[in-house]
């Protein structure tokens, strides 16, 4: 069925790039009467983006309504209900690898995907099996399917990553700014080191409603930084996204020839901590191979917990096991090398491997008794290591999680069952019963509506360079970015982890503050509603393309003082595909005409 829209109005509106006054139109219908309605869904924190896009689409002849939601929960409720045409979204590839930038968002059945396209699925899987030299062309094709052919998303920009801190209080040499990894707390120190044991480090984040302190049950801004600092992982990412064993559970890691088997030799100087009477105490329980196996098996199993949010990140894990025979390490060869796996795992160790042990009680690195964990992938997939650096791969205690999660997963009732990591267990009041065991440098003591309080894990690599410097960390929940900046300027907050480019001049004007910024892996984009039958944008690729080519990234960048970078998809900061989006009024007219004539 044809949709009524005056051709004269359409042509004049789109070619002129502005709404034509009714007096200029010789036909009776005005441009506004004929304009196609579009609803933009956004959180209040994205209000500037919503306003810019609204103006661009209005200029292109659409009738635009902005549905601004106060928080992530309200935004998600409207999104799940399908009450939008475009949802302003963002994604940061916190693992530093391109598979993470697309899998959860676009693969059929992905954690955040509303798309089901076999070609998209095939290209994602193909690229995952390829080396970095091979996958560029595959990801280029994937981008074209996502944007050029189907207009599933409309890119806005790539951001810089910035933070600001009070250099009169904090030692600048101890402050890290990582491209992907969440902010690490343990290196931070005060200029006056005597304050490390007496003064809490005060940070802030927008979200105070914590999804879960169980690392596999959340992957959002409410818990990423918290869980990253509360659970150790097999490996970490460097500040520039390289895989490292630094400050991880492993001394070394090795990829064996064939890219199917991955070996990790574990340290023996990290125990789990728990909270007793508001104080962090050493449980005496070593973070061991059995905890690694338990943690990664539940991470990859979508049925291991209700509302599992991160299983798709770990679906390439086939098996996790303990190696007990040194001969296996001596026979296996490092990928791309003649070196044996044993030699690579022993590199830099004070004591070489004398014996491989399975039992936690037999571990003694100083005597040469080590645990080695072997991870076997479902297929050659080198990017599996990047996922092991994600907070969802944090190592939890098999003993404690099993003791808390006694419910039937299929019959789980969130109103009566409190699962491991449920924020109710650490919220002040009648529900408080802190059951957390932390393997990382800090553990959460308690929270309320205003802040969460952490203390140092006394059993995390004590008396080493990795031992956390500051004894306590307070994370204040401040939902408004302007209020967070005001708190930093007033000295109420020591460091502001996330800072919008529009606020750079304010920070640079403060003599007590230092600004740090680098290109990030964060991309802002608009997700088209392709999942609500009967809604025009869901049913018509022509309409989506008309909206797509009305987006002008240069104008958006100008609104941010030229501090944004171009984007095509969430892959843009990671893979140079050469794809670009250029606003084109002629294409807007072409696809809108096609839509009207459908």
Coordinates of N, CA, C and O in Angstrom, one line a residue, residues 475-556:
X475 N 32.7 4.3 46.2 CA 32.1 4.6 44.9 C 30.8 5.3 45.1 O 29.9 4.7 45.6
X476 N 30.7 6.6 44.8 CA 29.5 7.4 45.0 C 28.6 7.2 43.8 O 29.1 7.3 42.6
X477 N 27.3 7.1 44.0 CA 26.4 7.0 42.9 C 25.9 8.4 42.6 O 25.1 8.9 43.3
X478 N 26.3 8.9 41.4 CA 25.8 10.3 41.0 C 25.3 10.1 39.6 O 26.1 9.9 38.7
X479 N 24.0 10.2 39.4 CA 23.4 9.9 38.1 C 23.6 11.0 37.1 O 23.5 10.7 35.9
X480 N 24.0 12.2 37.5 CA 24.1 13.3 36.5 C 25.6 13.6 36.4 O 26.4 13.8 37.3
X481 N 26.1 13.6 35.1 CA 27.5 13.9 34.8 C 27.9 15.2 35.3 O 29.1 15.4 35.7
X482 N 27.1 16.2 35.2 CA 27.4 17.6 35.6 C 27.7 17.6 37.1 O 28.6 18.3 37.6
X483 N 26.8 16.9 37.8 CA 27.0 16.8 39.3 C 28.3 16.1 39.7 O 29.0 16.5 40.6
X484 N 28.6 15.1 38.9 CA 29.9 14.4 39.2 C 31.1 15.3 39.0 O 32.0 15.3 39.8
X485 N 31.0 16.1 37.9 CA 32.1 17.0 37.6 C 32.2 18.1 38.7 O 33.3 18.4 39.2
X486 N 31.0 18.5 39.2 CA 31.0 19.5 40.3 C 31.6 18.9 41.5 O 32.4 19.6 42.2
X487 N 31.3 17.7 41.8 CA 31.9 17.0 43.0 C 33.4 16.9 42.9 O 34.1 17.1 43.9
X488 N 33.9 16.6 41.7 CA 35.4 16.6 41.5 C 36.0 17.9 41.7 O 37.0 18.1 42.4
X489 N 35.4 19.0 41.1 CA 35.9 20.3 41.3 C 35.9 20.8 42.7 O 36.8 21.6 43.1
X490 N 34.9 20.3 43.5 CA 34.8 20.7 44.9 C 35.7 19.9 45.8 O 35.7 20.2 47.0
X491 N 36.4 18.9 45.3 CA 37.2 18.1 46.1 C 36.5 17.0 46.8 O 37.1 16.3 47.7
X492 N 35.2 16.7 46.5 CA 34.4 15.7 47.1 C 34.7 14.3 46.5 O 34.4 13.3 47.0
X493 N 35.2 14.3 45.2 CA 35.6 13.1 44.5 C 37.0 13.3 44.1 O 37.5 14.4 43.7
X494 N 37.8 12.2 44.1 CA 39.2 12.3 43.8 C 39.5 12.1 42.3 O 40.5 12.6 41.8
X495 N 38.7 11.3 41.7 CA 38.9 11.0 40.2 C 37.6 10.7 39.6 O 36.7 10.1 40.1
X496 N 37.4 11.3 38.4 CA 36.2 11.1 37.6 C 36.6 10.3 36.4 O 37.3 10.7 35.5
X497 N 36.1 9.0 36.4 CA 36.6 8.0 35.4 C 36.1 8.3 34.0 O 36.8 8.1 33.0
X498 N 34.9 8.8 33.9 CA 34.3 9.0 32.6 C 34.0 10.5 32.4 O 33.3 11.1 33.3
X499 N 34.5 11.1 31.4 CA 34.3 12.5 31.2 C 34.0 12.9 29.8 O 34.7 12.4 28.8
X500 N 32.9 13.6 29.6 CA 32.5 14.0 28.2 C 33.4 15.1 27.7 O 34.0 15.9 28.4
X501 N 33.6 15.0 26.4 CA 34.5 16.0 25.7 C 34.1 17.4 25.9 O 35.0 18.3 26.0
X502 N 32.8 17.7 26.1 CA 32.4 19.0 26.3 C 32.9 19.6 27.6 O 32.9 20.8 27.8
X503 N 33.3 18.8 28.5 CA 33.8 19.2 29.8 C 35.3 19.4 29.9 O 35.8 19.7 30.9
X504 N 36.0 19.0 28.8 CA 37.5 19.2 28.8 C 37.9 20.6 29.2 O 38.8 20.7 30.1
X505 N 37.3 21.6 28.6 CA 37.8 23.0 29.0 C 37.6 23.3 30.4 O 38.4 24.0 31.0
X506 N 36.5 22.8 31.0 CA 36.3 23.0 32.5 C 37.4 22.4 33.3 O 37.9 23.1 34.2
X507 N 37.8 21.2 33.0 CA 38.8 20.5 33.7 C 40.1 21.2 33.5 O 40.9 21.5 34.5
X508 N 40.4 21.6 32.3 CA 41.7 22.2 32.0 C 41.8 23.6 32.6 O 42.9 24.1 32.8
X509 N 40.7 24.2 33.0 CA 40.7 25.5 33.6 C 40.9 25.4 35.1 O 41.0 26.4 35.8
X510 N 40.9 24.2 35.7 CA 41.0 24.0 37.1 C 42.5 23.7 37.5 O 43.1 22.7 37.0
X511 N 43.1 24.5 38.3 CA 44.5 24.3 38.6 C 44.8 23.0 39.4 O 46.0 22.5 39.3
X512 N 43.8 22.5 40.0 CA 44.1 21.3 40.8 C 43.8 20.0 40.1 O 44.1 18.9 40.6
X513 N 43.3 20.1 38.8 CA 42.9 18.9 38.1 C 43.8 18.6 36.9 O 44.3 19.5 36.3
X514 N 44.0 17.3 36.6 CA 44.7 16.9 35.4 C 43.7 16.1 34.6 O 43.0 15.2 35.1
X515 N 43.8 16.3 33.3 CA 42.9 15.6 32.3 C 43.8 14.6 31.5 O 44.9 15.0 31.1
X516 N 43.3 13.4 31.4 CA 43.9 12.4 30.6 C 42.9 11.9 29.5 O 41.7 11.7 29.8
X517 N 43.3 11.8 28.3 CA 42.4 11.3 27.2 C 43.2 10.5 26.2 O 44.4 10.8 25.9
X518 N 42.5 9.5 25.6 CA 43.1 8.7 24.6 C 41.9 8.2 23.7 O 40.7 8.3 24.1
X519 N 42.1 7.9 22.4 CA 41.0 7.3 21.6 C 40.5 6.0 22.3 O 41.3 5.2 22.8
X520 N 39.2 5.8 22.3 CA 38.6 4.7 23.0 C 38.1 3.7 22.0 O 38.1 3.8 20.8
X521 N 37.6 2.6 22.6 CA 36.9 1.6 21.8 C 35.4 1.8 22.0 O 34.6 0.9 21.7
X522 N 35.0 3.0 22.4 CA 33.6 3.3 22.6 C 32.9 3.9 21.4 O 33.5 4.9 20.9
X523 N 31.8 3.4 21.0 CA 31.1 3.9 19.8 C 29.6 4.2 20.2 O 29.0 3.4 20.9
X524 N 29.2 5.4 19.8 CA 27.8 5.7 20.0 C 27.1 5.5 18.7 O 27.6 5.8 17.6
X525 N 25.9 4.9 18.7 CA 25.1 4.5 17.5 C 23.7 4.5 17.9 O 23.3 4.6 19.0
X526 N 22.8 4.5 16.8 CA 21.4 4.3 17.0 C 21.0 2.9 16.5 O 21.3 2.6 15.4
X527 N 20.3 2.2 17.3 CA 19.7 0.9 17.0 C 18.3 1.1 16.5 O 17.5 1.6 17.1
X528 N 18.1 0.6 15.2 CA 16.8 0.6 14.7 C 15.9 -0.5 15.3 O 16.4 -1.6 15.6
X529 N 14.7 -0.2 15.5 CA 13.7 -1.2 16.0 C 13.3 -2.1 14.8 O 12.5 -1.7 14.0
X530 N 14.0 -3.2 14.8 CA 13.7 -4.2 13.7 C 12.9 -5.4 14.2 O 12.7 -6.4 13.5
X531 N 12.3 -5.2 15.4 CA 11.8 -6.4 16.1 C 10.3 -6.2 16.5 O 9.8 -7.0 17.3
X532 N 9.6 -5.2 16.0 CA 8.2 -4.9 16.3 C 7.4 -4.9 15.0 O 7.3 -3.9 14.4
X533 N 6.9 -6.0 14.6 CA 6.1 -6.1 13.4 C 5.0 -5.1 13.4 O 4.3 -4.9 14.4
X534 N 4.8 -4.5 12.3 CA 3.7 -3.4 12.2 C 4.3 -2.0 12.3 O 3.6 -1.1 11.9
X535 N 5.5 -1.9 13.0 CA 6.1 -0.6 13.1 C 6.9 -0.4 11.8 O 7.6 -1.2 11.4
X536 N 6.7 0.8 11.2 CA 7.3 1.0 9.9 C 8.8 0.8 9.8 O 9.2 0.2 8.8
X537 N 9.6 1.2 10.8 CA 11.0 1.0 10.7 C 11.4 -0.5 10.8 O 12.4 -0.9 10.3
X538 N 10.5 -1.3 11.4 CA 10.8 -2.7 11.5 C 10.5 -3.4 10.2 O 11.1 -4.4 9.8
X539 N 9.5 -2.9 9.5 CA 9.0 -3.5 8.3 C 9.7 -3.0 7.0 O 9.7 -3.7 6.0
X540 N 10.3 -1.9 7.0 CA 10.8 -1.2 5.8 C 12.3 -0.9 5.9 O 12.7 0.0 6.6
X541 N 13.2 -1.6 5.1 CA 14.6 -1.2 5.1 C 14.8 0.1 4.4 O 15.7 0.9 4.7
X542 N 13.8 0.4 3.5 CA 13.9 1.7 2.8 C 13.8 2.9 3.7 O 14.5 3.9 3.6
X543 N 12.8 2.8 4.7 CA 12.6 3.8 5.6 C 13.9 4.0 6.5 O 14.3 5.0 6.8
X544 N 14.4 2.8 6.9 CA 15.6 2.9 7.8 C 16.8 3.5 7.0 O 17.5 4.3 7.6
X545 N 16.9 3.2 5.8 CA 18.0 3.8 5.0 C 17.8 5.3 4.8 O 18.8 6.1 4.8
X546 N 16.6 5.7 4.6 CA 16.3 7.2 4.5 C 16.7 7.9 5.8 O 17.3 9.0 5.7
X547 N 16.4 7.3 6.9 CA 16.9 7.9 8.2 C 18.4 7.8 8.3 O 19.0 8.8 8.7
X548 N 19.0 6.7 7.9 CA 20.4 6.5 8.0 C 21.2 7.7 7.3 O 22.1 8.3 7.9
X549 N 20.8 8.0 6.1 CA 21.5 9.0 5.3 C 21.2 10.4 5.7 O 21.8 11.3 5.1
X550 N 20.3 10.6 6.6 CA 20.0 11.9 7.1 C 21.0 12.3 8.3 O 21.0 13.4 8.7
X551 N 21.7 11.3 8.8 CA 22.6 11.5 9.9 C 24.0 12.1 9.4 O 24.6 11.5 8.5
X552 N 24.3 13.2 10.0 CA 25.5 13.9 9.6 C 26.5 13.9 10.7 O 26.4 14.6 11.7
X553 N 27.5 13.0 10.6 CA 28.5 12.9 11.6 C 29.4 14.1 11.8 O 29.9 14.4 12.9
X554 N 29.6 14.9 10.7 CA 30.4 16.1 10.8 C 29.7 17.1 11.7 O 30.4 17.8 12.5
X555 N 28.4 17.2 11.6 CA 27.7 18.1 12.4 C 27.7 17.7 13.9 O 27.8 18.5 14.8
X556 N 27.6 16.4 14.1 CA 27.7 15.9 15.5 C 29.0 16.2 16.1 O 29.1 16.6 17.2

